[in-house]
Amino acid sequence: MSCKVVLAQGISVSYREELKNTIKSRNIRPKLVGFLANEDPAAAKYAEWTAKTCAETGVEFELRTCARNDLEDKIIEANQDTGVHGIMVYYPVFGDRQDQYLQNVVDVSKDVEGLHHKYVYNMYHNIRFLDEAKTKKCIIPCTPLGLVKVMEYVGVYNGILPHGNRLHGRVVTIINRSEIVGRPLAALLANDGARVYSVDINGIQEFHRGVGLQLKKHEVTETTLKVEDVLPLSDVVITGVPSPSYKVPSNLIRDGAVCINFSTFKNFDGEEIKKKAAIYVPAVGKVTVAMLERNLNGGTES
Amino acid sequence: MSCKVVLAQGISVSYREELKNTIKSRNIRPKLVGFLANEDPAAAKYAEWTAKTCAETGVEFELRTCARNDLEDKIIEANQDTGVHGIMVYYPVFGDRQDQYLQNVVDVSKDVEGLHHKYVYNMYHNIRFLDEAKTKKCIIPCTPLGLVKVMEYVGVYNGILPHGNRLHGRVVTIINRSEIVGRPLAALLANDGARVYSVDINGIQEFHRGVGLQLKKHEVTETTLKVEDVLPLSDVVITGVPSPSYKVPSNLIRDGAVCINFSTFKNFDGEEIKKKAAIYVPAVGKVTVAMLERNLNGGTES
């Protein structure tokens, strides 16, 4: 049993240091506004982290709370306010498709979460810039981006291989196929060369780098595989099941696997998983917040 | 018992005649492409109707079937094809938020269903034109638009009142708050002056014309009301519950109410409702198809 437990705090340090220096050297103070329109304690906690991290790195953070039926107007107000550089919303607000509507109400130029359709579409199509002159980089949804950074940090990405192929040969299982994290993450990893099994309650899809449209897009195939088929094949297992009772069956995990949990609940049994995994990342929230700030900072470049 | 049963076929006649004449006089043949990427017999039936109605009115309709994982590429292909004037998709495809993603992949200029975020946002904000010069009218989501036309036809809109206030004094209950029909319909009717009770499994919201943003937007308030409170108050009851077992309790319907069902299932008990309602519209599918064609035709104006 020699599992290395890697904490998000440590992973985020270098990103936060970099940001701090950039902000200092530019002599600006970017302003991020967070909207809290639910009673979810996890959201309030996430807001607290954001405030704390922003204070450390020199970002002005303002939390605005409102009733959910007022949120749309409040977002539009912030869109129009030139003193606001970035906007984020603590989801879920309505918990249904109305949340996706709100994600598109946030102005593209102020969206630090990367949830606007334009960013999501560009990410799926491996389009890296907003403009043809390639001056404005696309924002990548911040939790998937954070997970990529975690995977780089723990050595899943192979620096010997060319950019865009650094996951060649890796098999990854992702247990979550939400539009916010699981599906975009599967696409990102497939675009970087991995074979990805994307698991949700309806079944397992395989994502792999495809020829697709303009040779840019990943391909998806439906499979009849089950979790017990794909877990033993996987070098990396990433989970985000929003339930306190769900646990990944540790006995199916391959010896020496990398196990990463992005749910606010512990999807791995901490003791059991350490007997199988080589690397275990129990939470990633702090890396996500660092990515938010990074996206905000990208936004102030223009 | 003197309930008048009004059929969608009859309501749609005048719209279809108008379209037929416009198409003839312009000497064009607009092309509508429908994408079927599910196995839902209701979708196949809807596609059949679309084909039939298009043939009658002089619209070229092409049904393209594909696997759901290929749909995005196929939509993009049609976006880029100048021979295609309108695009529609038979939902549900994935049945989750990925469907909403696909709605935004359809090019704004070819979206005849009015499901693109730009149209939905403009509808909620009562913005009627895409451009400042007011040359390009916004598409309104076709099922809500069809329901407005049904309500005009059966006399719920009062032509004596000024435009934009023709539902003043009307109380409407809508049992469905989906992003595709129920919520936009509630907003449209509130923008026209009605008091609307919007019912879903999580509770009842009241929509009314508000001062809101730029004096244009409806307002929404959460209520603690129940169906048994709002049905007896309602001049109009509109239902769209996608279940064969759901029935609106006829005993709660006000005598002389207007009852409209847009579900593919019969949400009203046909015999019982005729004893209470003054007007009963058991289905609206054919009006929806007429609106699709109307939207397509608007699209060819530019």
Coordinates of C-alpha atoms in Angstrom, one line a residue:
Chain A
M1 CA 0.0 0.0 0.0
S2 CA 1.9 3.0 -1.3
C3 CA -0.8 5.2 -2.6
K4 CA 0.1 8.9 -2.9
V5 CA -2.7 11.2 -1.9
V6 CA -2.6 14.5 -3.8
L7 CA -4.5 17.5 -2.5
A8 CA -6.1 20.2 -4.7
Q9 CA -4.6 22.9 -2.5
G10 CA -1.1 21.8 -3.5
I11 CA -2.0 21.5 -7.2
S12 CA -3.5 25.0 -7.3
V13 CA -0.5 26.8 -5.7
S14 CA 1.5 27.3 -8.9
Y15 CA -1.5 28.6 -10.7
R16 CA -2.4 31.0 -8.0
E17 CA 1.2 32.3 -7.7
E18 CA 1.3 32.8 -11.5
L19 CA -1.9 34.8 -11.3
K20 CA -0.8 36.9 -8.4
N21 CA 2.3 37.9 -10.3
T22 CA 0.4 38.7 -13.5
I23 CA -2.1 40.8 -11.6
K24 CA 0.7 42.7 -9.8
S25 CA 2.7 43.3 -12.8
R26 CA -0.2 44.6 -14.8
N27 CA -1.3 46.9 -11.9
I28 CA -5.0 46.1 -12.4
R29 CA -7.6 44.7 -10.1
P30 CA -10.0 42.5 -12.1
K31 CA -13.5 42.2 -10.6
L32 CA -15.4 39.0 -10.4
V33 CA -19.0 38.9 -9.5
G34 CA -20.5 35.7 -8.1
F35 CA -24.3 35.2 -8.0
L36 CA -25.8 33.0 -5.3
A37 CA -29.5 32.4 -5.9
N38 CA -30.0 29.1 -4.1
E39 CA -29.9 27.8 -0.5
D40 CA -27.4 25.0 -1.3
P41 CA -24.8 24.9 1.5
A42 CA -22.3 23.4 -1.0
A43 CA -22.7 26.5 -3.2
A44 CA -22.2 28.8 -0.2
K45 CA -19.1 26.9 0.7
Y46 CA -17.8 27.2 -2.9
A47 CA -18.5 30.9 -2.8
E48 CA -16.5 31.2 0.5
W49 CA -13.5 29.5 -1.2
T50 CA -13.8 31.8 -4.2
A51 CA -13.8 34.9 -1.9
K52 CA -10.8 33.6 0.0
T53 CA -8.7 32.6 -3.0
C54 CA -9.6 35.9 -4.8
A55 CA -8.4 37.9 -1.8
E56 CA -5.1 36.1 -1.8
T57 CA -4.5 36.6 -5.5
G58 CA -5.6 40.2 -5.8
V59 CA -8.9 39.7 -7.5
E60 CA -11.8 41.8 -6.3
F61 CA -14.7 39.4 -5.6
E62 CA -18.2 40.4 -4.9
L63 CA -20.9 38.0 -3.9
R64 CA -24.4 39.0 -4.9
T65 CA -27.3 37.1 -3.5
C66 CA -30.8 37.3 -5.0
A67 CA -34.1 35.4 -5.5
R68 CA -33.8 33.0 -8.4
N69 CA -36.6 34.8 -10.3
D70 CA -34.5 38.0 -10.2
L71 CA -31.3 36.4 -11.3
E72 CA -31.7 36.9 -15.0
D73 CA -32.1 40.7 -14.6
K74 CA -29.1 40.8 -12.2
I75 CA -26.9 39.0 -14.7
I76 CA -28.0 41.4 -17.5
E77 CA -27.1 44.4 -15.2
A78 CA -23.6 42.9 -14.6
N79 CA -23.2 42.3 -18.3
Q80 CA -23.7 46.0 -18.9
D81 CA -21.5 47.2 -16.1
T82 CA -18.1 48.0 -17.4
G83 CA -16.7 47.7 -13.9
V84 CA -17.4 44.0 -13.8
H85 CA -14.8 41.8 -15.6
G86 CA -16.1 38.4 -14.9
I87 CA -19.4 36.7 -13.9
M88 CA -20.1 33.4 -12.4
V89 CA -23.3 31.7 -11.1
Y90 CA -23.5 29.1 -8.3
Y91 CA -25.6 26.4 -10.0
P92 CA -28.0 24.7 -9.6
V93 CA -30.5 27.6 -9.5
F94 CA -33.6 26.1 -10.9
G95 CA -32.0 22.6 -11.3
D96 CA -33.5 22.1 -14.8
R97 CA -33.1 23.4 -18.3
Q98 CA -33.7 27.0 -17.1
D99 CA -30.2 26.9 -15.7
Q100 CA -28.8 26.2 -19.2
Y101 CA -30.8 29.2 -20.4
L102 CA -29.2 31.4 -17.7
Q103 CA -25.7 30.1 -18.8
N104 CA -26.3 31.7 -22.2
V105 CA -27.6 35.0 -20.7
V106 CA -24.1 35.6 -19.2
D107 CA -22.2 37.7 -21.8
V108 CA -19.5 35.7 -23.7
S109 CA -16.8 38.2 -22.8
K110 CA -17.6 38.0 -19.0
D111 CA -18.2 34.2 -18.7
V112 CA -15.4 32.9 -16.6
E113 CA -17.0 29.5 -16.1
G114 CA -16.9 28.7 -19.9
L115 CA -20.5 27.5 -19.8
H116 CA -21.8 29.8 -22.7
H117 CA -22.8 27.7 -25.7
K118 CA -20.1 29.4 -27.8
Y119 CA -17.4 28.1 -25.5
V120 CA -18.9 24.7 -25.1
Y121 CA -19.4 24.3 -28.9
N122 CA -15.8 25.5 -29.6
M123 CA -14.4 23.1 -27.0
Y124 CA -16.3 20.1 -28.5
H125 CA -14.9 21.1 -31.9
N126 CA -11.4 21.7 -30.7
I127 CA -11.6 25.4 -31.7
R128 CA -9.1 27.3 -29.5
F129 CA -9.7 30.9 -30.5
L130 CA -12.9 33.1 -30.6
D131 CA -11.7 35.1 -33.6
E132 CA -10.0 34.2 -36.9
A133 CA -7.0 36.4 -36.1
K134 CA -6.4 34.2 -33.0
T135 CA -6.1 37.0 -30.6
K136 CA -8.8 35.9 -28.1
K137 CA -8.4 32.5 -26.6
C138 CA -11.6 30.5 -25.9
I139 CA -12.5 29.8 -22.2
I140 CA -12.7 26.1 -21.4
P141 CA -15.4 25.1 -18.9
C142 CA -13.6 25.5 -15.5
T143 CA -14.2 22.2 -13.8
P144 CA -13.1 20.1 -16.9
L145 CA -10.1 22.4 -17.3
G146 CA -9.3 22.0 -13.6
L147 CA -9.4 18.2 -14.1
V148 CA -7.0 18.4 -17.1
K149 CA -4.6 20.4 -14.9
V150 CA -4.9 17.8 -12.1
M151 CA -4.1 15.1 -14.6
E152 CA -1.1 17.0 -15.9
Y153 CA 0.1 17.5 -12.3
V154 CA -0.1 13.9 -11.4
G155 CA 1.7 12.8 -14.6
V156 CA -1.1 11.3 -16.6
Y157 CA -0.3 13.6 -19.5
N158 CA 3.0 12.5 -21.1
G159 CA 5.2 15.4 -21.9
I160 CA 7.3 13.4 -24.3
L161 CA 4.4 13.2 -26.8
P162 CA 3.4 16.1 -29.0
H163 CA 0.7 18.5 -27.7
G164 CA -2.7 17.3 -28.5
N165 CA -1.7 13.7 -28.2
R166 CA -0.3 13.5 -24.7
L167 CA -2.9 11.0 -23.6
H168 CA -2.2 8.6 -26.4
G169 CA -2.5 5.0 -25.0
R170 CA -4.4 6.1 -21.8
V171 CA -7.7 4.6 -20.9
V172 CA -9.9 6.8 -18.8
T173 CA -13.3 6.1 -17.2
I174 CA -15.4 9.1 -16.2
I175 CA -18.5 8.3 -14.1
N176 CA -20.7 11.4 -14.8
R177 CA -21.9 12.6 -18.2
S178 CA -23.4 16.0 -17.2
E179 CA -23.3 18.8 -19.8
I180 CA -21.2 20.9 -17.3
V181 CA -18.4 18.4 -16.5
G182 CA -18.6 14.8 -17.6
R183 CA -19.3 15.2 -21.3
P184 CA -17.0 18.1 -22.0
L185 CA -14.2 16.4 -20.0
A186 CA -14.7 13.2 -22.1
A187 CA -14.4 15.3 -25.3
L188 CA -11.3 17.1 -24.0
L189 CA -9.4 13.9 -23.1
A190 CA -10.4 12.2 -26.3
N191 CA -9.1 15.3 -28.2
D192 CA -5.8 14.8 -26.4
G193 CA -5.6 11.2 -27.6
A194 CA -7.2 9.1 -24.7
R195 CA -9.8 6.4 -25.0
V196 CA -12.6 7.5 -22.7
Y197 CA -15.4 5.5 -21.3
S198 CA -18.2 7.9 -20.3
V199 CA -20.6 6.3 -17.8
D200 CA -24.0 7.5 -16.8
I201 CA -27.2 5.7 -15.7
N202 CA -28.3 5.2 -19.3
G203 CA -25.1 3.3 -20.3
I204 CA -21.5 3.7 -21.4
Q205 CA -20.3 5.7 -24.4
E206 CA -16.8 5.5 -25.8
F207 CA -15.2 8.8 -26.8
H208 CA -12.0 8.7 -29.0
R209 CA -10.2 11.0 -31.2
G210 CA -12.1 10.9 -34.5
V211 CA -11.6 12.3 -37.9
G212 CA -15.1 13.9 -37.6
L213 CA -15.9 17.3 -38.8
Q214 CA -12.9 19.1 -40.3
L215 CA -10.6 16.5 -38.7
K216 CA -11.2 18.2 -35.4
K217 CA -13.8 16.6 -33.4
H218 CA -13.8 13.5 -31.1
E219 CA -16.1 10.6 -32.0
V220 CA -18.7 9.0 -29.8
T221 CA -19.9 5.4 -30.0
E222 CA -22.6 3.7 -27.9
T223 CA -21.4 0.5 -26.2
T224 CA -23.1 -2.3 -24.3
L225 CA -20.3 -2.3 -21.8
K226 CA -20.8 -2.2 -18.1
V227 CA -18.9 -0.5 -15.3
E228 CA -17.4 -3.9 -14.3
D229 CA -16.0 -4.2 -17.9
V230 CA -14.4 -0.8 -18.1
L231 CA -13.0 -0.1 -14.6
P232 CA -10.4 -2.9 -14.8
L233 CA -9.2 -1.5 -18.1
S234 CA -8.8 2.0 -16.9
D235 CA -5.5 3.8 -16.1
V236 CA -7.5 6.7 -14.7
V237 CA -10.9 6.7 -13.0
I238 CA -12.6 10.1 -12.5
T239 CA -15.9 10.3 -10.6
G240 CA -18.5 13.0 -10.0
V241 CA -21.6 11.3 -8.7
P242 CA -23.7 13.8 -6.7
S243 CA -24.8 11.3 -4.0
P244 CA -23.5 10.6 -0.5
S245 CA -24.3 6.9 -0.9
Y246 CA -22.5 6.1 -4.2
K247 CA -19.1 4.4 -3.9
V248 CA -16.9 3.2 -6.8
P249 CA -16.4 -0.6 -6.3
S250 CA -12.7 -0.5 -5.2
N251 CA -12.2 -4.2 -6.1
L252 CA -12.7 -3.4 -9.8
I253 CA -10.0 -0.7 -9.9
R254 CA -6.8 -1.7 -11.6
D255 CA -3.7 -1.8 -9.4
G256 CA -1.8 1.4 -9.7
A257 CA -4.6 3.4 -11.2
V258 CA -5.0 7.2 -10.8
C259 CA -8.3 7.9 -9.0
I260 CA -9.8 11.4 -9.0
N261 CA -13.1 12.5 -7.4
F262 CA -14.7 15.8 -8.3
S263 CA -18.1 15.2 -6.6
T264 CA -18.7 17.2 -3.4
F265 CA -19.3 13.7 -1.9
K266 CA -16.6 11.1 -1.4
N267 CA -17.2 8.7 -4.3
F268 CA -14.2 6.5 -3.3
D269 CA -13.9 4.7 -0.1
G270 CA -10.7 6.4 1.2
E271 CA -9.2 3.4 2.9
E272 CA -10.1 0.8 0.3
I273 CA -8.9 2.9 -2.7
K274 CA -5.5 3.5 -1.2
K275 CA -4.9 -0.3 -1.4
K276 CA -5.4 -0.2 -5.1
A277 CA -4.6 3.2 -6.5
A278 CA -1.1 4.7 -7.1
I279 CA -2.5 8.2 -6.9
Y280 CA -5.7 9.4 -5.3
V281 CA -7.0 12.9 -5.6
P282 CA -10.0 13.1 -3.1
A283 CA -11.3 16.6 -4.2
V284 CA -10.6 19.2 -6.9
G285 CA -12.6 22.3 -5.8
K286 CA -9.6 24.5 -5.2
V287 CA -8.1 23.8 -8.6
T288 CA -11.5 24.7 -10.1
V289 CA -11.4 28.1 -8.4
A290 CA -7.9 28.7 -9.6
M291 CA -9.2 28.1 -13.2
L292 CA -12.0 30.5 -12.7
E293 CA -9.5 33.2 -11.8
R294 CA -7.3 32.2 -14.7
N295 CA -10.3 32.5 -17.0
L296 CA -11.1 35.9 -15.5
N297 CA -7.6 37.0 -16.1
G298 CA -7.7 35.9 -19.7
G299 CA -10.8 38.0 -20.1
T300 CA -9.0 41.1 -19.0
E301 CA -6.3 40.7 -21.7
S302 CA -8.5 42.0 -24.4
Chain B
M1 CA -73.9 20.4 -22.3
S2 CA -73.1 22.7 -25.2
C3 CA -69.3 22.5 -25.4
K4 CA -67.8 23.4 -28.8
V5 CA -65.0 21.0 -29.8
V6 CA -62.5 22.8 -32.0
L7 CA -60.1 20.8 -34.1
A8 CA -56.5 21.9 -35.0
Q9 CA -57.1 21.0 -38.6
G10 CA -59.7 23.7 -39.0
I11 CA -57.6 26.3 -37.1
S12 CA -54.7 25.7 -39.3
V13 CA -56.6 26.1 -42.7
S14 CA -56.3 29.8 -43.0
Y15 CA -52.6 29.8 -42.1
R16 CA -51.9 27.1 -44.6
E17 CA -53.9 28.9 -47.3
E18 CA -52.0 32.2 -46.7
L19 CA -48.7 30.4 -46.9
K20 CA -49.7 28.6 -50.1
N21 CA -50.5 31.9 -51.7
T22 CA -47.3 33.6 -50.5
I23 CA -45.2 30.8 -51.8
K24 CA -47.0 30.8 -55.2
S25 CA -46.8 34.5 -55.6
R26 CA -43.0 34.6 -54.8
N27 CA -42.3 31.7 -57.1
I28 CA -39.9 30.1 -54.7
R29 CA -39.8 26.7 -53.2
P30 CA -38.3 26.9 -49.7
K31 CA -36.7 23.8 -48.4
L32 CA -37.2 22.5 -44.9
V33 CA -34.9 19.7 -43.6
G34 CA -36.2 17.7 -40.6
F35 CA -33.8 15.5 -38.6
L36 CA -35.1 12.3 -37.0
A37 CA -32.5 10.8 -34.7
N38 CA -34.7 8.9 -32.3
E39 CA -37.0 5.8 -32.4
D40 CA -40.0 7.7 -30.9
P41 CA -43.2 6.8 -32.8
A42 CA -44.7 10.2 -31.9
A43 CA -41.8 11.9 -33.6
A44 CA -42.2 9.8 -36.7
K45 CA -45.9 10.6 -36.8
Y46 CA -45.1 14.4 -36.4
A47 CA -42.6 14.0 -39.2
E48 CA -45.3 12.4 -41.4
W49 CA -47.6 15.3 -40.8
T50 CA -44.9 17.8 -41.5
A51 CA -44.2 16.1 -44.9
K52 CA -47.9 16.0 -45.8
T53 CA -48.6 19.6 -44.9
C54 CA -45.5 20.8 -46.6
A55 CA -46.5 18.9 -49.8
E56 CA -49.9 20.7 -49.7
T57 CA -48.5 24.2 -49.2
G58 CA -45.6 24.0 -51.7
V59 CA -42.7 23.6 -49.2
E60 CA -40.0 21.1 -50.1
F61 CA -39.5 18.9 -47.1
E62 CA -36.7 16.4 -46.7
L63 CA -36.5 14.0 -43.7
R64 CA -33.0 13.0 -42.8
T65 CA -32.6 10.1 -40.3
C66 CA -29.3 9.5 -38.5
A67 CA -27.8 8.1 -35.4
R68 CA -28.0 10.5 -32.5
N69 CA -24.2 10.7 -32.2
D70 CA -24.0 11.9 -35.8
L71 CA -26.7 14.5 -35.5
E72 CA -24.5 17.5 -34.6
D73 CA -22.3 17.0 -37.7
K74 CA -25.4 16.6 -39.9
I75 CA -26.9 19.8 -38.5
I76 CA -23.7 21.7 -39.2
E77 CA -23.7 20.3 -42.8
A78 CA -27.3 21.7 -43.3
N79 CA -26.2 25.0 -41.7
Q80 CA -23.6 25.4 -44.3
D81 CA -25.8 24.3 -47.3
T82 CA -27.3 27.3 -49.0
G83 CA -29.9 25.0 -50.6
V84 CA -31.5 24.5 -47.1
H85 CA -33.7 27.3 -45.8
G86 CA -35.0 25.8 -42.6
I87 CA -33.9 23.1 -40.1
M88 CA -35.9 21.3 -37.5
V89 CA -35.1 18.4 -35.2
Y90 CA -37.5 15.9 -33.7
Y91 CA -36.8 16.0 -30.0
P92 CA -36.1 14.3 -27.7
V93 CA -32.9 13.0 -29.1
F94 CA -30.8 12.5 -25.9
G95 CA -33.6 13.5 -23.6
D96 CA -31.3 15.6 -21.5
R97 CA -29.4 18.9 -21.6
Q98 CA -27.5 17.7 -24.7
D99 CA -30.7 18.4 -26.6
Q100 CA -30.5 22.0 -25.5
Y101 CA -26.9 22.1 -26.7
L102 CA -28.1 20.9 -30.1
Q103 CA -30.8 23.5 -30.3
N104 CA -28.1 26.1 -30.2
V105 CA -26.0 24.3 -32.9
V106 CA -28.8 25.0 -35.4
D107 CA -27.9 28.3 -37.2
V108 CA -30.2 31.2 -36.0
S109 CA -31.1 32.1 -39.6
K110 CA -32.3 28.5 -40.3
D111 CA -34.0 27.7 -37.0
V112 CA -37.8 27.4 -37.8
E113 CA -38.6 26.0 -34.3
G114 CA -37.5 29.2 -32.5
L115 CA -35.5 27.1 -30.0
H116 CA -32.1 28.9 -30.4
H117 CA -31.2 30.8 -27.3
K118 CA -31.3 34.1 -29.2
Y119 CA -35.0 33.6 -30.0
V120 CA -35.9 32.3 -26.6
Y121 CA -34.1 35.2 -24.9
N122 CA -35.8 37.8 -27.2
M123 CA -39.2 36.2 -26.6
Y124 CA -38.8 36.4 -22.8
H125 CA -37.7 40.0 -23.1
N126 CA -40.5 40.9 -25.6
I127 CA -37.9 41.9 -28.2
R128 CA -39.6 41.4 -31.6
F129 CA -36.8 42.0 -34.1
L130 CA -33.3 40.5 -34.5
D131 CA -31.8 43.7 -35.8
E132 CA -32.0 47.4 -34.7
A133 CA -33.3 48.4 -38.1
K134 CA -36.3 46.1 -37.4
T135 CA -36.0 44.3 -40.7
K136 CA -35.7 40.7 -39.4
K137 CA -38.6 39.5 -37.2
C138 CA -37.7 37.1 -34.4
I139 CA -39.0 33.6 -34.6
I140 CA -41.2 32.6 -31.7
P141 CA -41.0 29.0 -30.5
C142 CA -43.5 27.2 -32.7
T143 CA -45.6 25.3 -30.2
P144 CA -46.2 28.4 -27.9
L145 CA -46.8 30.4 -31.0
G146 CA -49.3 27.8 -32.2
L147 CA -51.1 27.9 -28.8
V148 CA -51.4 31.7 -29.1
K149 CA -53.0 31.3 -32.5
V150 CA -55.4 28.7 -31.1
M151 CA -56.3 31.2 -28.4
E152 CA -56.9 33.9 -30.9
Y153 CA -59.0 31.6 -33.0
V154 CA -61.3 30.6 -30.1
G155 CA -61.8 34.2 -29.0
V156 CA -59.7 34.3 -25.8
Y157 CA -57.8 37.3 -27.2
N158 CA -60.0 40.4 -27.1
G159 CA -59.6 42.3 -30.4
I160 CA -61.2 45.4 -28.8
L161 CA -58.2 45.9 -26.6
P162 CA -54.9 47.3 -27.8
H163 CA -52.2 44.9 -29.1
G164 CA -50.0 43.6 -26.3
N165 CA -52.9 43.9 -23.8
R166 CA -55.5 41.7 -25.4
L167 CA -55.5 39.1 -22.6
H168 CA -56.1 41.8 -19.9
G169 CA -58.3 40.3 -17.2
R170 CA -57.8 36.7 -18.4
V171 CA -56.6 34.1 -15.9
V172 CA -54.8 31.1 -17.5
T173 CA -53.5 27.9 -16.0
I174 CA -50.8 26.1 -17.9
I175 CA -49.9 22.6 -16.6
N176 CA -46.4 22.2 -18.0
R177 CA -43.3 24.4 -17.4
S178 CA -40.9 22.9 -19.9
E179 CA -38.3 25.2 -21.5
I180 CA -39.7 24.3 -24.9
V181 CA -43.4 25.1 -24.3
G182 CA -44.7 25.8 -20.9
R183 CA -42.4 28.5 -19.7
P184 CA -42.2 30.5 -22.9
L185 CA -46.0 30.3 -23.3
A186 CA -46.5 31.6 -19.8
A187 CA -44.2 34.5 -20.6
L188 CA -46.0 35.3 -23.9
L189 CA -49.4 35.3 -22.4
A190 CA -48.2 37.4 -19.4
N191 CA -46.7 39.8 -21.9
D192 CA -50.1 40.1 -23.6
G193 CA -51.7 41.0 -20.2
A194 CA -52.9 37.7 -18.7
R195 CA -52.4 36.5 -15.2
V196 CA -50.8 33.0 -15.7
Y197 CA -50.5 30.2 -13.2
S198 CA -47.6 28.0 -14.3
V199 CA -47.9 24.5 -12.8
D200 CA -45.2 21.9 -12.6
I201 CA -44.4 19.1 -10.1
N202 CA -42.3 21.5 -8.0
G203 CA -45.1 24.0 -7.5
I204 CA -47.0 26.9 -9.0
Q205 CA -45.5 30.2 -10.2
E206 CA -47.5 33.2 -11.2
F207 CA -46.5 35.1 -14.3
H208 CA -47.8 38.6 -14.9
R209 CA -46.9 41.6 -17.0
G210 CA -44.2 43.3 -15.0
V211 CA -42.3 46.6 -15.2
G212 CA -39.1 44.4 -15.1
L213 CA -36.1 45.2 -17.2
Q214 CA -36.6 48.1 -19.6
L215 CA -40.4 47.9 -18.9
K216 CA -40.5 44.9 -21.2
K217 CA -40.3 41.7 -19.3
H218 CA -42.9 39.7 -17.5
E219 CA -42.5 39.1 -13.8
V220 CA -42.5 35.7 -12.0
T221 CA -43.6 35.1 -8.4
E222 CA -43.4 31.8 -6.5
T223 CA -46.7 30.9 -4.9
T224 CA -47.8 28.3 -2.4
L225 CA -51.0 27.7 -4.4
K226 CA -52.1 24.2 -5.4
V227 CA -53.9 23.0 -8.6
E228 CA -57.2 22.9 -6.7
D229 CA -56.8 26.7 -5.9
V230 CA -56.0 27.9 -9.4
L231 CA -58.2 25.7 -11.7
P232 CA -61.5 27.1 -10.4
L233 CA -60.2 30.7 -11.1
S234 CA -59.0 30.0 -14.6
D235 CA -60.8 31.2 -17.8
V236 CA -58.4 29.1 -19.8
V237 CA -56.7 25.8 -18.9
I238 CA -53.8 24.6 -21.1
T239 CA -52.2 21.2 -20.5
G240 CA -49.1 19.4 -21.8
V241 CA -48.4 16.5 -19.4
P242 CA -46.5 13.8 -21.3
S243 CA -48.2 10.9 -19.6
P244 CA -51.1 8.6 -20.7
S245 CA -52.3 8.3 -17.1
Y246 CA -52.5 12.0 -16.2
K247 CA -56.0 13.6 -16.3
V248 CA -57.0 17.1 -15.3
P249 CA -59.6 16.9 -12.6
S250 CA -62.7 18.0 -14.5
N251 CA -64.7 18.8 -11.4
L252 CA -62.2 21.7 -10.7
I253 CA -62.7 23.3 -14.1
R254 CA -64.8 26.5 -14.1
D255 CA -68.1 26.3 -16.0
G256 CA -67.6 27.7 -19.5
A257 CA -63.8 27.5 -19.5
V258 CA -61.6 27.2 -22.6
C259 CA -59.6 23.9 -22.3
I260 CA -56.7 23.2 -24.6
N261 CA -54.5 20.1 -24.7
F262 CA -51.1 20.1 -26.4
S263 CA -49.8 16.8 -25.0
T264 CA -49.7 13.9 -27.4
F265 CA -51.7 12.2 -24.7
K266 CA -55.3 13.1 -23.8
N267 CA -54.9 15.1 -20.6
F268 CA -58.6 15.8 -20.4
D269 CA -61.3 13.2 -20.1
G270 CA -63.2 13.9 -23.3
E271 CA -66.7 13.2 -22.0
E272 CA -66.3 14.8 -18.6
I273 CA -64.7 18.0 -19.9
K274 CA -67.5 18.6 -22.4
K275 CA -69.9 19.0 -19.4
K276 CA -67.8 21.9 -18.0
A277 CA -65.9 23.6 -20.8
A278 CA -67.4 26.0 -23.4
I279 CA -64.6 25.3 -25.8
Y280 CA -62.4 22.2 -25.9
V281 CA -59.4 21.9 -28.2
P282 CA -58.2 18.3 -27.9
A283 CA -54.9 18.6 -29.8
V284 CA -52.8 21.3 -31.5
G285 CA -50.2 19.5 -33.6
K286 CA -51.4 20.6 -37.0
V287 CA -51.3 24.3 -35.9
T288 CA -47.7 23.8 -34.7
V289 CA -46.8 22.4 -38.1
A290 CA -48.4 25.4 -39.8
M291 CA -46.3 27.7 -37.5
L292 CA -43.2 25.8 -38.5
E293 CA -43.9 26.6 -42.1
R294 CA -44.7 30.2 -41.3
N295 CA -41.4 30.5 -39.6
L296 CA -39.6 29.0 -42.5
N297 CA -41.3 31.4 -44.8
G298 CA -40.3 34.3 -42.6
G299 CA -36.8 33.0 -42.9
T300 CA -36.8 33.2 -46.7
E301 CA -37.8 36.9 -46.6
S302 CA -34.3 38.0 -45.9

